[in-house]
Amino acid sequence: MSFKIIDLVVVGDLHCTTTQTYLEYMHRNNFKPKSILLCNFLYSSSPTKKKQKLLYFLNKNLYKKFATKEPNKYSPFVTELHDLFQKYFDYKIEFSQQNYDFSRYSENIKYLNIWDYNDPELQSLLLRDISTHYLYTNGGIVPKTLFDKGIKILHVHPGIIPYVKGSDGLLWSLLSRSKLGYSCFYMNAGIDTGSLIYQEEFEPHKFPEIKNLIEHNWQAIYIAFLQAYDPHYRGMVFSKVLKNVQGNLDALKAVTQESKGKEFYAMHPRLIKKVLNESFC
Amino acid sequence: MMPTLNNLQAFLQEIPSFSLVETENLFDTELFLQNLKWGCYELNEINSLDKLCKKVDVLKVIFKFYSADLLKKLSSESINHDSYNRLACHLIGIFITTNDYKFLNTLLKIMDGVLINSTYHMPLKLRNLCEGFLTDVL
């Protein structure tokens, strides 16, 4: 199989299913990013092992150098939910696989221990090549200073912008527009306010198997949707963007968003249960 | 649902009002909430309520005074309990007008007690009325 190497650097999260899914979709569509920065984002978890805990409190810089994080371990219930939520997609991804092999996705992979996007080590790597495109997959807020320096970061947000911006986009899209919506845009310092490249809406699939589980297991179900359902749409949408320009990201056309629209915040559990029941059952 | 809504309106009317003076270039949150008419919301009022929702959702507190565009806080004092009660009633009123669940999302968070720097506790009567409405809608 021949792959087209694209002028793209994926800023991946070593432990994030979204990163894996983006890369898998690119791979299946015969694209390879020129490199992957595979980050162990340290902001998202505190050390668990005794030695690392001690190091963390004594010397943050040293801790960063030697930090390790156990791969995600999913319970059999969550693994079953992952399988269920992937049943309608062309590719099923093994999120439970330990020590996932990323080497087939790119010839150039760099592993990093990074606090977050404010980490000078990550920033200097990103700023070393501002002519390229980066793909955001996870890692928290990207500081304004990076955008001020002209960095181009692509993002696929689970909502039709400008109507669904902010947190819990997948759920708010379903509640306010009865569809799943995804938008690919250039990030800027605002919340989902960057220039729009492509967007598409999808009908949600039905999973009657979860109907009786929602009341008491809504949290596990909701997280499993975010881990194993939502990333497929991001992967699909991003692959379409790549295919539309045959992998030549310099040919992307983006339009400035209108200033109208809505910003949503974290959804309350009672509304989450309503959405899960009405949209997926 | 109608008896619940009528009772909510009655509850809202019973909240004591005080004479507050409007000040130019200043958003007086308590005055704004006191002057709102149940179920008759102007576009600018909906926008202001939307911004107040953001204060609850993100900052978990609403202050007494803001700049006119509600971007900058001009006091560090939280609005009083009656104003939070008024807001709760209007969040239902505005949901009925707009069918926008983000207003109910904020109401649910207020009911959960997310507010900080406040001893606010939703009175049993109002909580019961809100629950009655939410049970019908959710």
Coordinates of C-alpha atoms in Angstrom, one line a residue:
Chain A
M1 CA 0.0 0.0 0.0
S2 CA 1.4 3.4 -0.9
F3 CA 0.9 6.3 1.5
K4 CA 0.9 10.0 0.9
I5 CA 3.1 11.8 3.4
I6 CA 1.4 15.0 4.4
D7 CA 2.8 18.1 5.8
L8 CA 1.1 17.6 9.1
V9 CA 2.3 17.0 12.7
V10 CA -0.1 15.3 14.9
V11 CA 0.1 16.4 18.5
G12 CA -1.1 13.2 20.0
D13 CA -2.0 12.1 23.5
L14 CA -0.4 8.8 24.3
H15 CA -3.4 7.7 26.3
C16 CA -6.2 9.2 24.3
T17 CA -8.5 7.2 22.1
T18 CA -9.1 10.2 19.9
T19 CA -5.5 10.3 18.9
Q20 CA -5.5 6.6 18.0
T21 CA -8.7 7.0 16.0
Y22 CA -7.5 10.0 14.0
L23 CA -4.3 8.1 13.1
E24 CA -6.2 5.0 12.2
Y25 CA -8.5 6.9 9.9
M26 CA -5.6 8.6 8.2
H27 CA -3.9 5.3 7.8
R28 CA -6.9 3.6 6.3
N29 CA -7.2 6.5 3.8
N30 CA -3.6 6.2 2.8
F31 CA -2.3 9.3 4.6
K32 CA 0.7 9.5 6.9
P33 CA 1.5 12.6 8.9
K34 CA 5.2 13.6 8.5
S35 CA 5.5 13.2 12.2
I36 CA 3.7 12.5 15.5
L37 CA 4.5 14.2 18.8
L38 CA 3.2 11.6 21.1
C39 CA 2.7 13.3 24.4
N40 CA 2.3 11.9 27.9
F41 CA 0.3 14.9 29.2
L42 CA 1.2 15.1 32.9
Y43 CA -1.5 17.7 33.8
S44 CA -4.2 15.1 33.5
S45 CA -3.1 12.6 36.1
S46 CA -1.1 12.6 39.3
P47 CA 1.6 10.0 39.9
T48 CA 0.4 6.8 41.4
K49 CA 3.6 4.9 42.2
K50 CA 5.4 5.8 45.5
K51 CA 8.8 6.7 44.0
Q52 CA 7.2 8.9 41.4
K53 CA 5.0 10.6 43.9
L54 CA 8.0 11.5 46.0
L55 CA 9.8 12.8 42.9
Y56 CA 6.8 14.8 41.9
F57 CA 6.8 16.6 45.2
L58 CA 10.5 17.0 45.5
N59 CA 11.5 18.1 42.0
K60 CA 8.9 18.7 39.3
N61 CA 11.5 18.9 36.5
L62 CA 13.1 15.6 37.4
Y63 CA 9.7 14.0 37.7
K64 CA 8.9 15.2 34.2
K65 CA 12.0 13.6 32.9
F66 CA 11.3 10.2 34.5
A67 CA 7.5 10.2 34.6
T68 CA 5.8 7.1 33.3
K69 CA 2.1 6.4 33.1
E70 CA 0.4 3.1 33.0
P71 CA -1.6 2.4 29.9
N72 CA -5.3 2.8 30.3
K73 CA -6.9 -0.3 31.7
Y74 CA -10.6 -0.6 30.9
S75 CA -13.0 -2.8 32.8
P76 CA -14.7 -5.6 30.9
F77 CA -17.9 -3.6 31.0
V78 CA -16.3 -0.5 29.5
T79 CA -14.6 -2.7 26.8
E80 CA -17.9 -4.2 26.0
L81 CA -19.4 -0.7 25.6
H82 CA -16.4 0.3 23.4
D83 CA -17.2 -2.7 21.1
L84 CA -20.9 -1.9 21.1
F85 CA -20.5 1.8 20.2
Q86 CA -18.1 0.9 17.3
K87 CA -20.4 -1.7 15.7
Y88 CA -21.7 0.6 13.0
F89 CA -18.3 1.9 11.9
D90 CA -16.1 0.4 9.1
Y91 CA -13.1 0.1 11.4
K92 CA -13.1 -1.2 15.0
I93 CA -10.2 0.0 17.1
E94 CA -8.8 -1.9 20.1
F95 CA -8.7 0.7 22.7
S96 CA -7.9 -1.8 25.4
Q97 CA -4.7 -3.0 23.7
Q98 CA -1.7 -2.4 26.0
N99 CA 1.4 -0.8 24.6
Y100 CA -0.3 0.2 21.4
D101 CA 2.1 0.3 18.4
F102 CA 2.0 3.7 16.7
S103 CA 4.9 3.1 14.3
R104 CA 2.8 2.2 11.3
Y105 CA 1.1 5.6 11.4
S106 CA 4.2 7.7 10.7
E107 CA 7.9 7.3 10.0
N108 CA 8.8 9.9 12.6
I109 CA 7.4 9.6 16.1
K110 CA 8.7 11.6 19.1
Y111 CA 7.7 10.6 22.6
L112 CA 7.5 13.4 25.2
N113 CA 6.6 13.9 28.8
I114 CA 4.7 17.2 28.8
W115 CA 2.8 19.1 31.4
D116 CA 0.4 20.7 28.9
Y117 CA 0.5 23.2 25.9
N118 CA 2.1 25.8 28.2
D119 CA 5.2 23.5 28.6
P120 CA 8.2 25.3 27.0
E121 CA 9.5 22.1 25.6
L122 CA 6.3 21.5 23.6
Q123 CA 6.1 25.1 22.6
S124 CA 9.7 25.2 21.3
L125 CA 9.0 22.1 19.2
L126 CA 5.8 23.6 17.8
L127 CA 7.4 26.9 17.0
R128 CA 10.4 25.3 15.3
D129 CA 8.2 24.7 12.3
I130 CA 5.4 27.2 12.0
S131 CA 5.0 26.6 8.3
T132 CA 3.5 23.2 8.9
H133 CA 0.0 22.3 10.0
Y134 CA -0.6 20.7 13.4
L135 CA -3.5 18.5 14.5
Y136 CA -4.9 19.1 18.0
T137 CA -6.2 15.9 19.6
N138 CA -6.1 16.6 23.3
G139 CA -4.1 18.4 25.9
G140 CA -6.2 21.2 27.3
I141 CA -6.2 24.9 26.4
V142 CA -3.7 26.1 23.8
P143 CA -2.2 29.4 25.0
K144 CA -2.9 32.6 22.9
T145 CA 0.9 33.2 22.6
L146 CA 1.2 30.3 20.2
F147 CA -1.4 31.7 17.9
D148 CA 0.1 35.1 18.1
K149 CA 3.2 33.6 16.6
G150 CA 1.3 32.3 13.6
I151 CA 1.0 28.6 14.4
K152 CA -1.7 26.7 12.4
I153 CA -3.5 24.1 14.5
L154 CA -6.4 22.1 13.0
H155 CA -9.2 20.8 15.3
V156 CA -12.3 18.8 14.8
H157 CA -15.0 20.0 17.3
P158 CA -18.1 17.9 18.0
G159 CA -20.6 20.6 17.1
I160 CA -21.8 22.7 14.2
I161 CA -20.1 26.1 14.8
P162 CA -21.1 28.8 15.5
Y163 CA -24.3 27.2 16.9
V164 CA -22.7 24.6 19.2
K165 CA -19.5 25.8 20.7
G166 CA -17.9 24.9 24.0
S167 CA -18.1 21.8 26.3
D168 CA -20.0 18.6 25.7
G169 CA -20.6 19.4 22.1
L170 CA -21.7 15.9 21.2
L171 CA -24.5 16.0 23.7
W172 CA -25.5 19.6 23.1
S173 CA -25.6 18.9 19.4
L174 CA -28.1 16.1 19.9
L175 CA -30.2 18.1 22.4
S176 CA -30.4 21.3 20.4
R177 CA -30.2 20.1 16.8
S178 CA -31.2 16.3 17.1
K179 CA -28.0 15.4 15.1
L180 CA -24.4 14.8 15.7
G181 CA -22.4 17.7 14.3
Y182 CA -18.7 18.0 13.5
S183 CA -16.7 21.1 12.4
C184 CA -13.1 21.2 11.3
F185 CA -11.5 24.6 11.8
Y186 CA -8.3 26.4 12.5
M187 CA -8.0 27.0 16.2
N188 CA -7.6 30.5 17.6
A189 CA -7.5 32.0 21.1
G190 CA -11.3 31.9 21.4
I191 CA -13.5 29.0 22.3
D192 CA -14.3 27.3 19.0
T193 CA -14.2 30.6 17.1
G194 CA -11.6 29.8 14.5
S195 CA -12.0 29.9 10.7
L196 CA -14.2 27.1 9.4
I197 CA -12.9 24.5 6.9
Y198 CA -15.6 21.8 6.8
Q199 CA -18.6 20.7 8.7
E200 CA -21.1 17.9 8.5
E201 CA -24.1 16.5 10.5
F202 CA -24.9 12.8 11.1
E203 CA -27.9 10.8 12.4
P204 CA -27.1 9.2 15.7
H205 CA -27.1 5.4 15.8
K206 CA -29.5 3.4 18.0
F207 CA -28.2 1.3 20.9
P208 CA -31.3 -0.3 22.6
E209 CA -28.9 -2.5 24.6
I210 CA -28.1 0.5 26.9
K211 CA -31.7 1.6 27.6
N212 CA -32.0 -0.2 31.0
L213 CA -28.5 0.8 32.0
I214 CA -28.6 4.5 31.6
E215 CA -30.2 5.4 35.0
H216 CA -27.4 3.8 37.1
N217 CA -24.5 3.6 34.6
W218 CA -24.9 6.9 32.7
Q219 CA -21.4 8.0 33.6
A220 CA -19.7 4.9 32.2
I221 CA -21.9 5.0 29.1
Y222 CA -21.2 8.7 28.5
I223 CA -17.5 8.3 28.9
A224 CA -17.5 5.3 26.6
F225 CA -19.4 7.3 24.0
L226 CA -16.6 10.0 24.2
Q227 CA -13.9 7.3 24.0
A228 CA -15.2 5.0 21.3
Y229 CA -18.0 6.7 19.4
D230 CA -17.2 10.4 19.0
P231 CA -13.6 9.8 17.8
H232 CA -14.8 7.9 14.8
Y233 CA -16.7 11.0 13.5
R234 CA -13.7 13.2 14.2
G235 CA -11.6 10.7 12.2
M236 CA -14.1 10.5 9.4
V237 CA -14.5 14.3 9.1
F238 CA -10.7 14.9 9.2
S239 CA -10.1 12.3 6.5
K240 CA -12.7 14.0 4.3
V241 CA -10.9 17.3 4.8
L242 CA -7.6 15.6 3.8
K243 CA -9.2 13.9 0.8
N244 CA -10.8 17.1 -0.4
V245 CA -7.4 18.6 -0.9
Q246 CA -5.5 15.3 -1.7
G247 CA -3.5 15.8 1.4
N248 CA -2.2 19.2 0.4
L249 CA -3.1 21.2 3.5
D250 CA -1.8 24.4 1.9
A251 CA -4.8 24.2 -0.4
L252 CA -7.3 24.3 2.5
K253 CA -9.9 27.1 2.3
A254 CA -11.3 28.5 5.5
V255 CA -14.0 31.1 6.1
T256 CA -14.3 33.4 9.1
Q257 CA -17.1 32.4 11.5
E258 CA -20.1 34.7 12.0
S259 CA -20.1 36.3 15.4
K260 CA -23.5 34.8 16.3
G261 CA -24.0 31.4 17.8
K262 CA -24.0 29.8 21.2
E263 CA -21.5 28.6 23.7
F264 CA -22.4 25.6 25.9
Y265 CA -21.0 24.4 29.2
A266 CA -20.7 21.0 30.9
M267 CA -24.0 19.2 30.8
H268 CA -25.8 18.3 34.0
P269 CA -26.2 14.5 34.6
R270 CA -30.0 14.7 34.3
L271 CA -29.8 16.3 30.9
I272 CA -27.1 13.7 29.9
K273 CA -29.5 10.9 30.8
K274 CA -32.2 12.5 28.7
V275 CA -30.0 12.8 25.7
L276 CA -28.7 9.2 26.0
N277 CA -32.3 7.9 26.3
E278 CA -33.8 10.0 23.5
S279 CA -31.0 10.0 21.0
F280 CA -29.4 6.6 21.3
C281 CA -32.3 4.3 22.5
Chain B
M1 CA -47.6 21.7 33.9
M2 CA -49.8 24.8 34.1
P3 CA -50.5 24.6 37.8
T4 CA -46.8 24.4 38.4
L5 CA -46.1 27.4 36.2
N6 CA -48.9 29.4 37.9
N7 CA -47.4 28.6 41.3
L8 CA -43.9 29.6 40.1
Q9 CA -45.2 32.9 38.8
A10 CA -47.0 33.4 42.2
F11 CA -43.8 32.6 44.0
L12 CA -41.9 35.1 41.9
Q13 CA -44.4 37.8 42.6
E14 CA -44.1 37.2 46.3
I15 CA -40.3 37.8 46.4
P16 CA -40.0 41.3 48.0
S17 CA -38.9 44.1 45.7
F18 CA -36.8 47.1 46.7
S19 CA -36.3 50.4 45.0
L20 CA -33.1 50.2 43.2
V21 CA -31.7 53.1 41.1
E22 CA -30.4 52.4 37.6
T23 CA -26.9 53.6 37.0
E24 CA -25.5 54.3 33.5
N25 CA -22.7 52.1 32.1
L26 CA -23.3 49.6 34.9
F27 CA -25.1 46.3 34.9
D28 CA -26.9 46.0 38.2
T29 CA -27.8 42.3 38.4
E30 CA -30.3 42.5 41.2
L31 CA -32.1 45.4 39.5
F32 CA -32.1 43.5 36.2
L33 CA -33.6 40.4 37.7
Q34 CA -36.2 42.4 39.7
N35 CA -37.3 44.2 36.5
L36 CA -37.7 41.1 34.3
K37 CA -41.3 40.2 33.4
W38 CA -42.1 36.5 33.5
G39 CA -42.5 35.0 30.1
C40 CA -41.9 38.3 28.2
Y41 CA -38.2 38.5 27.5
E42 CA -36.7 41.0 25.1
L43 CA -33.7 39.8 23.0
N44 CA -31.3 41.9 25.1
E45 CA -32.7 40.3 28.3
I46 CA -32.2 36.8 26.9
N47 CA -28.6 37.7 26.0
S48 CA -28.0 39.0 29.5
L49 CA -29.6 35.9 31.1
D50 CA -27.3 33.8 28.8
K51 CA -24.3 35.7 30.2
L52 CA -25.5 35.2 33.8
C53 CA -25.8 31.5 33.0
K54 CA -22.1 31.5 32.0
K55 CA -21.3 33.1 35.4
V56 CA -23.0 30.2 37.2
D57 CA -21.6 27.5 34.9
V58 CA -18.0 28.7 34.8
L59 CA -17.4 30.9 37.8
K60 CA -20.1 29.5 40.0
V61 CA -21.0 32.9 41.4
I62 CA -23.0 36.0 40.2
F63 CA -21.8 39.3 41.4
K64 CA -24.0 42.4 42.1
F65 CA -22.4 44.7 39.5
Y66 CA -20.8 44.3 36.2
S67 CA -19.8 46.5 33.3
A68 CA -22.7 47.2 30.9
D69 CA -21.5 44.3 28.6
L70 CA -21.3 42.0 31.6
L71 CA -17.7 41.1 30.8
K72 CA -16.1 42.8 33.8
K73 CA -17.2 42.4 37.4
L74 CA -17.4 45.7 39.3
S75 CA -18.1 44.2 42.8
S76 CA -17.0 41.2 44.7
E77 CA -20.3 40.8 46.5
S78 CA -22.5 38.0 45.4
I79 CA -26.2 38.8 44.6
N80 CA -28.6 38.1 47.4
H81 CA -30.7 35.0 47.9
D82 CA -33.9 36.6 46.6
S83 CA -32.1 37.4 43.4
Y84 CA -30.9 33.7 43.0
N85 CA -34.6 32.7 43.6
R86 CA -35.7 35.1 40.9
L87 CA -33.1 33.8 38.5
A88 CA -34.3 30.2 39.1
C89 CA -37.9 31.2 38.3
H90 CA -36.8 33.1 35.1
L91 CA -34.6 30.2 33.9
I92 CA -37.8 28.2 33.7
G93 CA -39.7 31.1 32.1
I94 CA -37.0 31.6 29.5
F95 CA -36.8 27.9 28.8
I96 CA -40.5 27.9 28.0
T97 CA -39.9 30.9 25.7
T98 CA -36.8 29.6 23.9
N99 CA -36.9 25.8 24.4
D100 CA -33.2 26.2 25.0
Y101 CA -32.0 23.6 27.5
K102 CA -28.9 25.5 28.5
F103 CA -31.1 27.6 30.8
L104 CA -32.4 24.4 32.5
N105 CA -28.8 23.2 32.7
T106 CA -27.9 26.2 34.8
L107 CA -31.0 25.8 36.9
L108 CA -30.1 22.2 37.7
K109 CA -26.6 23.3 38.7
I110 CA -28.1 26.0 41.0
M111 CA -30.3 23.4 42.6
D112 CA -27.3 21.1 43.1
G113 CA -25.7 23.9 45.1
V114 CA -22.7 24.6 42.8
L115 CA -22.6 28.3 43.9
I116 CA -19.5 29.3 45.8
N117 CA -19.0 32.2 48.2
S118 CA -22.7 32.0 49.0
T119 CA -24.8 30.5 51.7
Y120 CA -27.6 30.3 49.2
H121 CA -29.9 27.4 49.6
M122 CA -33.0 27.1 47.3
P123 CA -36.1 27.3 49.5
L124 CA -38.1 24.1 49.8
K125 CA -41.2 25.6 48.1
L126 CA -39.3 26.8 45.1
R127 CA -37.3 23.6 44.9
N128 CA -40.5 21.6 44.8
L129 CA -41.9 23.8 42.1
C130 CA -38.8 23.5 40.0
E131 CA -38.7 19.8 40.5
G132 CA -42.3 19.5 39.4
F133 CA -41.5 21.4 36.2
L134 CA -38.3 19.4 35.5
T135 CA -40.0 16.1 36.0
D136 CA -42.4 17.0 33.3
V137 CA -39.7 18.1 30.9
L138 CA -36.8 15.7 31.5

